[in-house]
Short mmCIF file of C-alpha atoms in Angstrom, two decimals:
data_model
loop_
_atom_site.label_atom_id
_atom_site.label_comp_id
_atom_site.label_asym_id
_atom_site.label_seq_id
_atom_site.Cartn_x
_atom_site.Cartn_y
_atom_site.Cartn_z
CA UNK A 1 -0.37 0.28 0.07
CA UNK A 2 2.86 2.23 1.04
CA UNK A 3 4.52 1.91 -2.35
CA UNK A 4 1.08 2.98 -4.47
CA UNK A 5 0.54 5.82 -2.23
CA UNK A 6 3.89 7.14 -2.86
CA UNK A 7 3.56 6.70 -6.49
CA UNK A 8 0.72 8.90 -6.54
CA UNK A 9 2.43 11.18 -4.29
CA UNK A 10 6.15 11.40 -5.79
CA UNK A 11 6.03 14.94 -6.74
CA UNK A 12 3.87 15.86 -3.96
CA UNK A 13 7.10 17.63 -2.26
CA UNK A 14 9.06 18.86 -5.43
CA UNK A 15 5.29 20.93 -6.61
CA UNK A 16 3.59 21.78 -3.57
CA UNK A 17 4.09 23.69 -0.19
CA UNK A 18 3.78 20.08 1.11
CA UNK A 19 7.13 19.43 3.28
CA UNK A 20 8.00 15.66 4.22
CA UNK A 21 6.75 15.92 7.64
CA UNK A 22 3.41 16.50 6.61
CA UNK A 23 3.13 13.80 4.48
CA UNK A 24 4.54 11.44 7.03
CA UNK A 25 1.93 12.39 9.21
CA UNK A 26 -0.91 11.92 6.65
CA UNK A 27 0.40 9.04 5.17
CA UNK A 28 3.14 7.37 7.24
CA UNK A 29 7.17 6.73 7.29
CA UNK A 30 7.28 4.25 4.87
CA UNK A 31 5.36 6.87 2.45
CA UNK A 32 7.81 9.49 3.62
CA UNK A 33 10.84 7.55 3.25
CA UNK A 34 9.77 6.71 -0.82
CA UNK A 35 9.18 9.95 -1.52
CA UNK A 36 11.77 11.76 -0.27
CA UNK A 37 13.86 8.84 -2.14
CA UNK A 38 12.66 10.28 -5.45
CA UNK A 39 12.46 13.86 -5.27
CA UNK A 40 14.85 16.17 -6.46
CA UNK A 41 17.01 18.07 -3.77
CA UNK A 42 16.34 21.95 -5.58
CA UNK A 43 19.47 23.21 -3.67
CA UNK A 44 21.80 21.29 -6.57
CA UNK A 45 22.23 22.42 -9.99
CA UNK A 46 20.69 20.44 -12.83
CA UNK A 47 23.87 18.44 -13.35
CA UNK A 48 24.75 18.05 -9.71
CA UNK A 49 21.50 16.44 -9.69
CA UNK A 50 21.59 14.24 -12.05
CA UNK A 51 24.79 13.49 -10.80
CA UNK A 52 23.13 12.48 -7.43
CA UNK A 53 20.36 10.09 -8.98
CA UNK A 54 22.46 8.24 -10.97
CA UNK A 55 25.21 7.70 -7.62
CA UNK A 56 21.72 6.97 -5.65
CA UNK A 57 20.66 4.68 -8.63
CA UNK A 58 23.57 2.68 -7.46
CA UNK A 59 22.43 2.19 -4.28
CA UNK A 60 19.34 0.20 -5.79
CA UNK A 61 19.34 -3.33 -5.98
CA UNK A 62 17.63 -5.40 -9.10
CA UNK A 63 14.42 -7.27 -8.57
CA UNK A 64 14.94 -10.62 -8.41
#
């Protein structure tokens, strides 16, 4: 259920005034963690964000 909720909410932090804390309060810690995992860090420039995304992708384990 958390994965489905996070999929629907994936751009909420980037595109609205909603905070991660508000997401956690409404949907729980698992949803917050998943949404934060796919949320761009707006403090990074575009190239730095892309590099951060690539580095984070290296930590993802493939599905069996």
